[in-house]
CSV table of C-alpha atoms in Angstrom, one decimal:
chain,number,residue,atom,x,y,z
A,135,MET,CA,64.6,159.5,-38.8
A,136,THR,CA,67.5,158.3,-36.8
A,137,ASP,CA,67.5,154.9,-34.9
A,138,ALA,CA,67.0,156.9,-31.7
A,139,THR,CA,63.8,158.5,-32.4
A,140,ASP,CA,62.2,155.8,-34.4
A,141,GLU,CA,58.6,155.9,-33.4
A,142,PHE,CA,58.0,152.2,-33.5
A,143,GLU,CA,61.5,151.2,-31.8
A,144,PHE,CA,60.7,154.0,-29.4
A,145,PHE,CA,57.9,152.5,-28.1
A,146,LEU,CA,59.3,148.6,-28.1
A,147,GLN,CA,62.0,150.0,-26.5
A,148,LYS,CA,60.0,151.3,-23.4
A,149,GLN,CA,58.1,148.1,-23.3
A,150,TRP,CA,54.9,149.7,-24.1
A,151,SER,CA,53.6,147.0,-26.2
A,152,ASP,CA,53.1,143.5,-26.6
A,153,GLY,CA,56.1,143.3,-28.8
A,154,LEU,CA,55.1,144.0,-31.7
A,155,PRO,CA,54.8,148.0,-33.4
A,156,VAL,CA,52.2,150.2,-31.9
A,157,VAL,CA,50.0,152.8,-33.5
A,158,THR,CA,52.2,155.9,-32.1
A,159,PRO,CA,50.0,158.1,-29.9
A,160,THR,CA,49.9,161.7,-31.4
A,161,ASP,CA,47.8,164.2,-30.2
A,162,GLU,CA,46.1,164.4,-33.2
A,163,ARG,CA,45.2,160.7,-33.0
A,164,ILE,CA,44.2,160.4,-29.9
A,165,ALA,CA,41.7,163.2,-30.5
A,166,TRP,CA,40.3,161.0,-33.3
A,167,MET,CA,40.0,157.9,-31.3
A,168,LEU,CA,38.2,159.6,-28.8
A,169,LYS,CA,35.6,161.0,-31.4
A,170,GLY,CA,34.3,157.2,-30.8
A,171,THR,CA,32.6,157.9,-27.4
A,172,ARG,CA,31.1,161.0,-25.8
A,173,ARG,CA,32.4,160.3,-22.3
A,174,ASP,CA,34.6,162.4,-20.5
A,175,PRO,CA,38.2,162.0,-21.5
A,176,GLU,CA,38.9,162.1,-17.6
A,177,GLU,CA,36.7,159.8,-16.8
A,178,ILE,CA,38.2,157.1,-14.6
A,179,ILE,CA,37.5,153.6,-15.7
A,180,GLY,CA,39.1,152.3,-12.5
A,181,ARG,CA,42.6,150.7,-11.5
A,182,VAL,CA,44.3,147.8,-13.2
A,183,PRO,CA,46.1,145.5,-11.1
A,184,PRO,CA,48.6,144.9,-9.8
A,185,ALA,CA,50.2,148.0,-10.1
A,186,LEU,CA,46.9,149.8,-9.7
A,187,GLY,CA,47.6,151.9,-13.0
A,188,ILE,CA,44.7,154.3,-13.3
A,189,ALA,CA,42.7,153.9,-16.7
A,190,THR,CA,40.5,157.0,-17.7
A,191,VAL,CA,38.8,157.4,-20.9
A,192,ARG,CA,41.6,158.8,-22.7
A,193,SER,CA,44.3,156.3,-21.5
A,194,VAL,CA,41.5,153.6,-22.8
A,195,ALA,CA,41.8,155.9,-26.0
A,196,ILE,CA,45.4,155.9,-26.1
A,197,HIS,CA,45.8,152.5,-25.9
A,198,ALA,CA,42.9,151.0,-28.5
A,199,LEU,CA,44.7,153.7,-30.7
A,200,MET,CA,48.1,151.8,-30.1
A,201,ALA,CA,46.0,148.4,-30.8
A,202,GLY,CA,45.0,149.5,-34.3
A,203,CYS,CA,41.5,150.5,-33.5
A,204,LYS,CA,38.8,152.4,-35.3
A,205,PRO,CA,37.1,154.9,-33.1
A,206,GLU,CA,34.3,153.0,-33.0
A,207,TYR,CA,35.8,150.2,-31.3
A,208,LEU,CA,36.9,152.2,-28.3
A,209,PRO,CA,33.0,151.5,-26.5
A,210,VAL,CA,33.9,148.0,-26.5
A,211,VAL,CA,37.3,148.4,-24.8
A,212,LEU,CA,35.8,151.0,-22.1
A,213,GLY,CA,32.8,148.5,-21.5
A,214,ALA,CA,35.4,145.0,-21.7
A,215,LEU,CA,37.7,146.8,-19.3
A,216,ALA,CA,34.8,148.1,-16.9
A,217,LEU,CA,33.6,144.4,-16.8
A,218,MET,CA,37.1,142.9,-16.3
A,219,LEU,CA,37.9,144.8,-13.5
A,220,ARG,CA,34.8,143.8,-11.7
A,221,GLU,CA,36.0,142.4,-8.3
A,222,GLU,CA,34.5,138.4,-9.0
A,223,PHE,CA,36.5,138.8,-12.3
A,224,ASN,CA,39.9,138.9,-10.3
A,225,MET,CA,42.1,140.4,-12.7
A,226,ASN,CA,44.6,141.0,-9.7
A,227,GLY,CA,45.1,137.0,-9.8
A,228,VAL,CA,44.8,137.0,-13.6
A,229,GLN,CA,47.6,139.3,-14.3
A,230,GLY,CA,49.8,137.5,-11.8
A,231,THR,CA,49.4,133.7,-12.5
A,232,MET,CA,51.3,130.7,-13.1
A,233,HIS,CA,48.4,129.5,-15.6
A,234,GLY,CA,48.5,130.8,-19.0
A,235,VAL,CA,45.1,132.0,-19.5
A,236,ALA,CA,43.6,135.0,-20.9
A,237,PRO,CA,40.1,137.1,-20.8
A,238,LEU,CA,38.2,135.9,-23.7
A,239,MET,CA,35.5,138.4,-24.8
A,240,ILE,CA,32.5,137.3,-26.0
A,241,VAL,CA,30.7,140.6,-27.5
A,242,SER,CA,26.8,140.0,-28.4
A,243,GLY,CA,24.2,142.3,-30.0
A,244,PRO,CA,23.6,144.6,-32.7
A,245,TYR,CA,26.6,147.1,-32.1
A,246,ALA,CA,29.1,144.1,-32.2
A,247,ARG,CA,27.7,143.3,-35.8
A,248,GLN,CA,27.9,146.8,-37.1
A,249,ILE,CA,32.0,147.5,-36.5
A,250,GLY,CA,32.6,143.8,-37.7
A,251,ILE,CA,33.6,141.8,-34.6
A,252,HIS,CA,33.6,138.5,-36.5
A,253,GLY,CA,31.9,135.1,-35.0
A,254,GLY,CA,32.4,132.8,-38.1
A,255,ASN,CA,34.9,131.3,-40.5
A,256,GLY,CA,38.3,131.6,-38.4
A,257,CYS,CA,36.9,133.8,-35.4
A,258,PHE,CA,39.9,132.5,-33.1
A,259,GLY,CA,42.5,134.0,-35.5
A,260,PRO,CA,44.1,136.5,-37.6
A,261,SER,CA,42.3,138.8,-40.6
A,262,PHE,CA,39.6,140.6,-38.3
A,263,ARG,CA,40.9,144.2,-37.6
A,264,ALA,CA,37.7,144.5,-35.1
A,265,ASN,CA,39.0,141.0,-33.1
A,266,ALA,CA,42.1,141.9,-33.1
A,267,THR,CA,42.6,145.2,-32.2
A,268,ILE,CA,39.9,145.1,-29.5
A,269,GLY,CA,41.5,142.4,-27.8
A,270,ARG,CA,44.4,143.9,-28.3
A,271,ALA,CA,44.0,146.9,-26.9
A,272,VAL,CA,42.9,145.5,-23.6
A,273,ARG,CA,46.0,143.4,-23.3
A,274,LEU,CA,48.4,146.6,-24.2
A,275,MET,CA,46.2,147.7,-20.7
A,276,MET,CA,47.2,145.3,-18.7
A,277,LEU,CA,50.4,145.4,-19.5
A,278,ASN,CA,51.0,149.2,-19.4
A,279,LEU,CA,48.8,149.9,-16.5
A,280,GLY,CA,48.6,147.0,-14.9
A,281,GLY,CA,52.4,145.3,-14.9
A,282,GLY,CA,51.1,141.9,-16.2
A,283,ILE,CA,54.5,141.5,-17.7
A,284,PRO,CA,56.0,138.1,-17.6
A,285,GLY,CA,59.1,138.0,-15.0
A,286,ILE,CA,57.7,141.1,-13.6
A,287,ALA,CA,54.4,140.8,-12.2
A,288,SER,CA,53.3,137.6,-13.8
A,289,ALA,CA,54.8,134.4,-12.8
A,290,THR,CA,53.1,132.4,-16.3
A,291,ILE,CA,54.6,129.6,-17.3
A,292,PHE,CA,53.9,129.7,-20.8
A,293,ALA,CA,51.1,132.2,-21.3
A,294,THR,CA,49.0,131.6,-24.4
A,295,PRO,CA,48.7,133.1,-28.1
A,296,LEU,CA,45.3,134.7,-26.5
A,297,ARG,CA,47.6,137.3,-25.1
A,298,TYR,CA,48.0,138.8,-28.3
A,299,THR,CA,44.3,139.0,-28.4
A,300,ALA,CA,40.4,137.4,-27.1
A,301,CYS,CA,37.8,138.9,-28.7
A,302,LEU,CA,35.2,137.2,-31.0
A,303,ALA,CA,31.4,137.2,-31.3
A,304,GLU,CA,29.2,134.4,-32.1
A,305,ASN,CA,28.0,133.1,-35.5
A,306,LEU,CA,24.2,134.2,-35.1
A,307,GLU,CA,23.7,134.0,-39.1
A,308,ARG,CA,24.2,129.8,-39.1
A,309,SER,CA,23.4,129.7,-35.1
A,310,PRO,CA,19.9,127.5,-34.3
A,311,TRP,CA,19.8,129.2,-30.9
A,312,ASP,CA,19.7,132.2,-29.5
A,313,SER,CA,22.6,134.5,-28.6
A,314,LEU,CA,24.6,133.8,-24.9
A,315,ALA,CA,23.4,137.0,-23.7
A,316,VAL,CA,19.8,136.4,-24.8
A,317,SER,CA,19.9,132.8,-23.0
A,318,ARG,CA,20.9,135.1,-19.9
A,319,GLY,CA,17.8,137.4,-20.0
A,320,TYR,CA,19.5,140.1,-21.9
A,321,ARG,CA,17.0,141.4,-24.9
A,322,SER,CA,18.5,140.6,-28.3
A,323,ASP,CA,19.3,144.1,-28.8
A,324,ASP,CA,21.5,144.4,-26.2
A,325,ASN,CA,24.9,145.3,-26.4
A,326,VAL,CA,26.3,142.8,-23.9
A,327,ILE,CA,29.8,141.8,-23.5
A,328,THR,CA,30.9,138.2,-22.0
A,329,CYS,CA,34.3,137.7,-20.4
A,330,ALA,CA,35.5,134.3,-18.9
A,331,MET,CA,39.3,133.4,-18.2
A,332,VAL,CA,40.1,131.0,-20.1
A,333,GLU,CA,43.0,129.1,-22.1
A,334,SER,CA,43.8,128.8,-25.8
A,335,PRO,CA,41.0,126.5,-27.6
A,336,ARG,CA,41.3,122.9,-28.1
A,337,LEU,CA,39.2,121.6,-31.3
A,338,CYS,CA,37.3,118.6,-31.3
A,339,PHE,CA,36.6,117.6,-34.5
A,340,ASP,CA,33.7,114.9,-35.2
A,341,ASP,CA,32.9,114.5,-38.6
A,342,VAL,CA,31.1,110.7,-37.9
A,343,SER,CA,28.3,111.5,-35.7
A,344,GLU,CA,24.9,111.5,-37.0
A,345,GLU,CA,22.8,112.0,-33.6
A,346,PRO,CA,23.8,114.3,-30.5
A,347,GLN,CA,24.6,111.6,-28.5
A,348,ARG,CA,27.6,110.6,-29.8
A,349,LEU,CA,28.8,114.2,-30.9
A,350,LEU,CA,28.2,115.5,-27.1
A,351,ASN,CA,30.5,112.4,-25.9
A,352,GLY,CA,33.1,113.6,-27.7
A,353,ILE,CA,33.0,117.3,-26.9
A,354,ALA,CA,32.7,116.3,-23.2
A,355,ASP,CA,35.8,114.3,-23.6
A,356,SER,CA,37.6,117.4,-24.9
A,357,MET,CA,36.9,118.7,-21.8
A,358,VAL,CA,38.1,116.7,-19.1
A,359,ALA,CA,41.7,116.6,-19.3
A,360,MET,CA,43.8,115.4,-16.1
A,361,GLY,CA,45.5,118.7,-16.1
A,362,SER,CA,43.6,120.5,-16.6
A,363,TRP,CA,41.8,122.9,-14.0
A,364,ASN,CA,37.9,122.4,-14.7
A,365,MET,CA,38.7,118.5,-13.1
A,366,HIS,CA,40.3,119.9,-10.0
A,367,ALA,CA,38.5,123.5,-8.9
A,368,ARG,CA,35.5,125.3,-9.8
A,369,SER,CA,36.5,127.3,-13.5
A,370,ASP,CA,34.7,128.6,-16.1
A,371,MET,CA,35.0,126.5,-19.5
A,372,VAL,CA,33.9,128.4,-23.2
A,373,VAL,CA,32.6,125.6,-25.6
A,374,ALA,CA,32.3,127.3,-29.0
A,375,MET,CA,30.4,124.9,-31.3
A,376,GLY,CA,30.8,125.4,-34.7
A,377,PRO,CA,27.4,125.5,-36.5
A,378,GLN,CA,27.2,122.2,-37.9
A,379,HIS,CA,27.8,120.8,-34.5
A,380,ALA,CA,24.8,123.0,-33.7
A,381,ALA,CA,22.9,122.0,-36.1
A,382,LEU,CA,23.1,118.3,-35.7
A,383,CYS,CA,22.3,119.1,-32.2
A,384,SER,CA,19.2,121.5,-33.0
A,385,GLY,CA,18.0,118.8,-35.6
A,386,ALA,CA,17.5,116.2,-33.6
A,387,GLY,CA,15.2,118.7,-31.0
A,388,MET,CA,17.8,119.7,-28.9
A,389,SER,CA,17.7,123.5,-27.6
A,390,ARG,CA,20.4,125.4,-25.8
A,391,ALA,CA,19.8,124.9,-22.6
A,392,ALA,CA,19.4,120.7,-23.3
A,393,VAL,CA,23.0,121.0,-24.7
A,394,HIS,CA,24.0,123.1,-22.0
A,395,ARG,CA,22.7,120.6,-19.4
A,396,ARG,CA,23.9,117.7,-21.5
A,397,LEU,CA,27.7,118.6,-21.6
A,398,CYS,CA,27.3,119.5,-17.8
A,399,GLU,CA,26.3,116.0,-17.3
A,400,LEU,CA,28.6,114.1,-19.8
A,401,ALA,CA,32.0,116.1,-19.1
A,402,GLY,CA,33.5,114.2,-16.3
A,403,ARG,CA,35.6,111.6,-14.7
A,404,LYS,CA,35.7,109.1,-12.2
A,405,VAL,CA,38.4,109.6,-9.6
A,406,ARG,CA,39.7,106.4,-10.3
A,407,ASP,CA,40.9,107.7,-13.7
A,408,LEU,CA,41.4,110.9,-11.9
A,409,ARG,CA,44.2,109.5,-9.5
A,410,ASP,CA,46.3,108.2,-12.5
A,411,GLY,CA,47.8,111.8,-13.7
A,412,GLY,CA,47.5,115.5,-13.4
A,413,ASN,CA,46.3,117.6,-10.6
A,414,TRP,CA,44.4,115.2,-8.8
A,415,ARG,CA,44.7,116.1,-4.9
A,416,ARG,CA,42.0,114.9,-2.1
A,417,GLU,CA,42.3,118.1,-0.6
A,418,ARG,CA,41.4,120.1,-3.7
A,419,ALA,CA,38.2,118.1,-4.7
A,420,LEU,CA,37.4,118.7,-0.6
A,421,ALA,CA,37.4,121.8,-1.6
A,422,PHE,CA,34.9,121.8,-4.5
A,423,PRO,CA,31.7,124.0,-4.2
A,424,ILE,CA,29.8,120.5,-4.5
A,425,ALA,CA,29.8,117.3,-2.5
A,426,VAL,CA,32.1,114.5,-4.2
A,427,ASP,CA,33.6,111.6,-2.1
A,428,PRO,CA,37.2,111.6,-2.8
A,429,ASP,CA,37.9,108.3,-1.8
A,430,ASP,CA,35.4,106.6,-3.6
A,431,ASP,CA,36.9,105.8,-7.0
A,432,ASP,CA,33.4,105.2,-8.7
A,433,CYS,CA,32.7,109.0,-7.4
A,434,PHE,CA,32.0,111.3,-10.5
A,435,ILE,CA,33.9,114.7,-10.8
A,436,PRO,CA,32.5,116.9,-13.0
A,437,ALA,CA,34.1,119.4,-15.0
A,438,ILE,CA,31.6,121.9,-14.8
A,439,LYS,CA,31.2,122.7,-11.0
A,440,ASP,CA,28.1,125.2,-11.9
A,441,PRO,CA,26.2,125.4,-14.8
A,442,GLN,CA,26.6,129.0,-15.0
A,443,ASP,CA,30.5,128.3,-15.6
A,444,LEU,CA,29.7,126.6,-18.8
A,445,HIS,CA,29.9,129.3,-21.7
A,446,LEU,CA,28.4,127.8,-24.7
A,447,VAL,CA,28.7,129.8,-27.9
A,448,VAL,CA,28.0,128.9,-31.4
A,449,ALA,CA,30.6,130.2,-33.4
A,450,GLY,CA,33.3,129.4,-36.2
A,451,GLY,CA,32.8,128.4,-39.9
A,452,TRP,CA,30.8,125.6,-41.3
A,453,GLY,CA,32.6,122.2,-40.5
A,454,PRO,CA,32.7,119.4,-38.3
A,455,CYS,CA,34.4,121.1,-35.2
A,456,THR,CA,34.2,122.6,-31.8
A,457,ALA,CA,36.5,124.7,-30.0
A,458,VAL,CA,36.8,124.1,-26.2
A,459,CYS,CA,38.4,126.5,-23.9
A,460,HIS,CA,39.6,125.2,-20.6
A,461,GLY,CA,39.1,127.6,-17.3
A,462,TRP,CA,41.7,129.0,-14.8
A,463,SER,CA,41.5,127.4,-11.0
A,464,GLY,CA,42.1,130.9,-9.6
A,465,GLY,CA,38.8,132.3,-8.0
A,466,SER,CA,37.8,133.8,-11.3
A,467,ARG,CA,34.0,134.1,-12.3
A,468,ALA,CA,33.2,135.0,-15.5
A,469,VAL,CA,31.4,138.4,-15.7
A,470,HIS,CA,29.0,140.1,-18.4
A,471,GLY,CA,26.9,143.0,-18.4
A,472,THR,CA,25.9,146.1,-21.2
A,473,TYR,CA,28.2,148.2,-22.4
A,474,GLU,CA,27.7,152.0,-23.5
A,475,THR,CA,27.8,152.5,-27.4
B,122,MET,CA,52.3,164.0,-20.9
B,123,ALA,CA,54.0,164.1,-24.3
B,124,THR,CA,57.4,162.2,-24.9
B,125,GLN,CA,60.8,164.5,-25.9
B,126,HIS,CA,59.7,163.0,-29.5
B,127,GLY,CA,56.0,164.1,-29.4
B,128,PHE,CA,54.9,160.9,-28.6
B,129,MET,CA,52.2,160.3,-25.6
B,130,ASP,CA,53.2,158.3,-23.1
B,131,PRO,CA,50.8,155.9,-22.5
B,132,THR,CA,51.3,155.5,-19.1
B,133,ALA,CA,51.3,158.6,-18.0
B,134,GLY,CA,49.0,159.9,-15.1
B,135,SER,CA,47.9,156.3,-14.2
B,136,GLY,CA,49.0,156.8,-10.3
B,137,GLU,CA,52.5,155.8,-10.2
B,138,ALA,CA,53.5,156.2,-6.5
B,139,ARG,CA,56.7,155.2,-4.4
B,140,ILE,CA,55.7,152.8,-1.1
B,141,ALA,CA,58.3,152.6,1.1
B,142,PRO,CA,59.0,148.9,2.2
B,143,ALA,CA,58.1,148.5,5.9
B,144,PRO,CA,61.7,148.7,8.2
B,145,ARG,CA,63.1,145.2,8.6
B,146,PRO,CA,64.1,144.0,12.4
B,147,MET,CA,67.3,143.2,13.0
B,148,ASP,CA,67.0,140.2,15.2
B,149,LEU,CA,63.4,138.2,15.8
B,150,ALA,CA,64.4,137.2,19.6
B,151,GLY,CA,61.5,137.6,21.8
B,152,LYS,CA,59.4,138.9,18.7
B,153,ILE,CA,55.6,138.1,17.7
B,154,VAL,CA,56.2,136.5,14.1
B,155,GLY,CA,52.7,136.2,11.7
B,156,LEU,CA,52.3,133.9,8.9
B,157,LEU,CA,49.8,134.3,6.5
B,158,ASP,CA,48.7,131.1,4.7
B,159,ASN,CA,47.4,131.6,1.1
B,160,THR,CA,45.5,128.7,1.3
B,161,LYS,CA,47.9,126.8,-1.5
B,162,GLU,CA,47.5,122.9,-0.5
B,163,GLN,CA,50.0,122.1,1.9
B,164,GLY,CA,51.2,125.6,2.7
B,165,GLU,CA,49.9,125.0,5.9
B,166,LEU,CA,52.4,122.2,6.6
B,167,ILE,CA,55.6,124.7,5.3
B,168,LEU,CA,54.3,127.5,7.8
B,169,GLN,CA,53.7,125.2,10.8
B,170,THR,CA,57.4,124.2,9.6
B,171,LEU,CA,59.0,127.5,9.6
B,172,GLY,CA,57.3,128.6,12.5
B,173,GLN,CA,59.0,125.8,14.5
B,174,ALA,CA,61.8,127.0,13.4
B,175,LEU,CA,61.7,130.4,14.0
B,176,ARG,CA,60.5,129.3,17.4
B,177,GLU,CA,63.8,127.0,18.1
B,178,ARG,CA,66.4,128.8,16.4
B,179,HIS,CA,65.9,132.6,16.1
B,180,GLY,CA,63.9,133.2,19.5
B,181,VAL,CA,60.7,134.0,18.2
B,182,ALA,CA,58.5,134.5,21.5
B,183,ARG,CA,55.1,133.3,19.6
B,184,VAL,CA,54.0,132.3,16.4
B,185,VAL,CA,50.8,133.7,14.5
B,186,ILE,CA,49.3,131.8,11.5
B,187,ARG,CA,45.9,133.0,9.8
B,188,ARG,CA,44.5,132.0,6.6
B,189,LYS,CA,43.2,134.4,3.6
B,190,GLU,CA,40.4,133.4,1.6
B,191,HIS,CA,42.1,132.7,-1.8
B,192,TYR,CA,45.6,132.5,-2.7
B,193,SER,CA,45.1,134.6,-5.7
B,194,LYS,CA,43.4,137.4,-3.9
B,195,PRO,CA,44.6,139.7,-1.6
B,196,ALA,CA,43.9,139.5,2.2
B,197,ALA,CA,41.1,141.2,3.2
B,198,GLU,CA,41.8,143.9,5.2
B,199,ALA,CA,40.3,142.7,8.3
B,200,ILE,CA,43.1,140.1,8.4
B,201,ILE,CA,45.4,142.2,7.3
B,202,SER,CA,44.5,145.3,10.1
B,203,GLN,CA,44.3,142.0,13.0
B,204,MET,CA,47.6,140.7,12.0
B,205,ALA,CA,48.8,143.9,12.1
B,206,ASN,CA,47.9,144.7,15.7
B,207,GLU,CA,49.0,141.2,16.8
B,208,VAL,CA,52.4,140.9,15.2
B,209,GLN,CA,56.0,142.5,15.1
B,210,VAL,CA,56.7,141.2,11.8
B,211,ALA,CA,54.6,139.6,9.0
B,212,ILE,CA,55.5,137.2,6.3
B,213,ALA,CA,52.9,136.4,3.5
B,214,ALA,CA,53.3,133.1,1.3
B,215,VAL,CA,53.9,133.4,-2.1
B,216,GLY,CA,53.4,130.7,-4.8
B,217,GLY,CA,52.7,127.0,-4.3
């Protein structure tokens, strides 16, 4: 094969990839991928903004294949894309924003376990095919069908490594609580995807605390950076509590709801502090969906303006650490729903 | 659609369409100009200043400023059609 027809080089030269080689979509391979669904290949899932390319079951399958998915991952990719195209998720803004956020998928339910979406040790990173390729398939569609390419339709300053993939499960085997989906009223056997626009995780280590109050103080501190949009607009936030930290809270009698509530109460800063740096603007504070007094130095500004914006999960391996993903300012609301397997 | 090498084009059938830009006016004298505020902080100050300059330096008859719901979302159809009916030239603010 010459350089001109090298299949890997061909897709990279066409800008049909994320910068890494893709599995070349041939008729035979696409037919294999489509075995992962009973849906009509010509069924339209939606248009991906801002270029408004049409995603069909077939084109989703092509991208899943390119990303390295197995056919059994296809239902998750189809379900995730449909969710992300909901108006409240605001994919148009997500694609164009200066910010460096990505749609993080948290997949709950028996099908995620069956196909091996990983929520334990190392779940935000490499080594897990389902996590790596399902998120990558979504990204490839945002690039190829949506045109969200830096310098073209994306004004992102830094982007984020989460734009290669952003897909994980919860670590229910080691969680003392029910899943995020169950906490929202789904059944434990429902297959549910939650998507929230977030930055890469920052880690909160605490191998010192022996009771929840001190532990949650530290985690709350990781939620309130001056330059975080959570302090300056209504934004989502994902807190992936390591099982060890969750066990400490649970052992002290705290339910998931109690931890959620306490983090909403603790995570915030006073106006006096926020004025000293970051994105503080009086008019931004006046636009909050909650009443605050930006002229009162002692007024407490919470990182979480509405409790439903905090997505608390138990994930990761055993160890004294919790991951906090800050959100985006641009009017995206997290979405969740069941998907067809 | 297969490429000449037998690989499938992942973007094929995705509805690519070319939309011609609206014709550009040669001058603004006597025209009604619409400015779309994207809601970014202090954007309205820039647009008001721009509107004043358009009137003073380019003879614009009137400036109409409208504000969309959110900077990251497309303007609502109602605002677009309202401006289309009311103004002869419209400028949308981008960035912030």
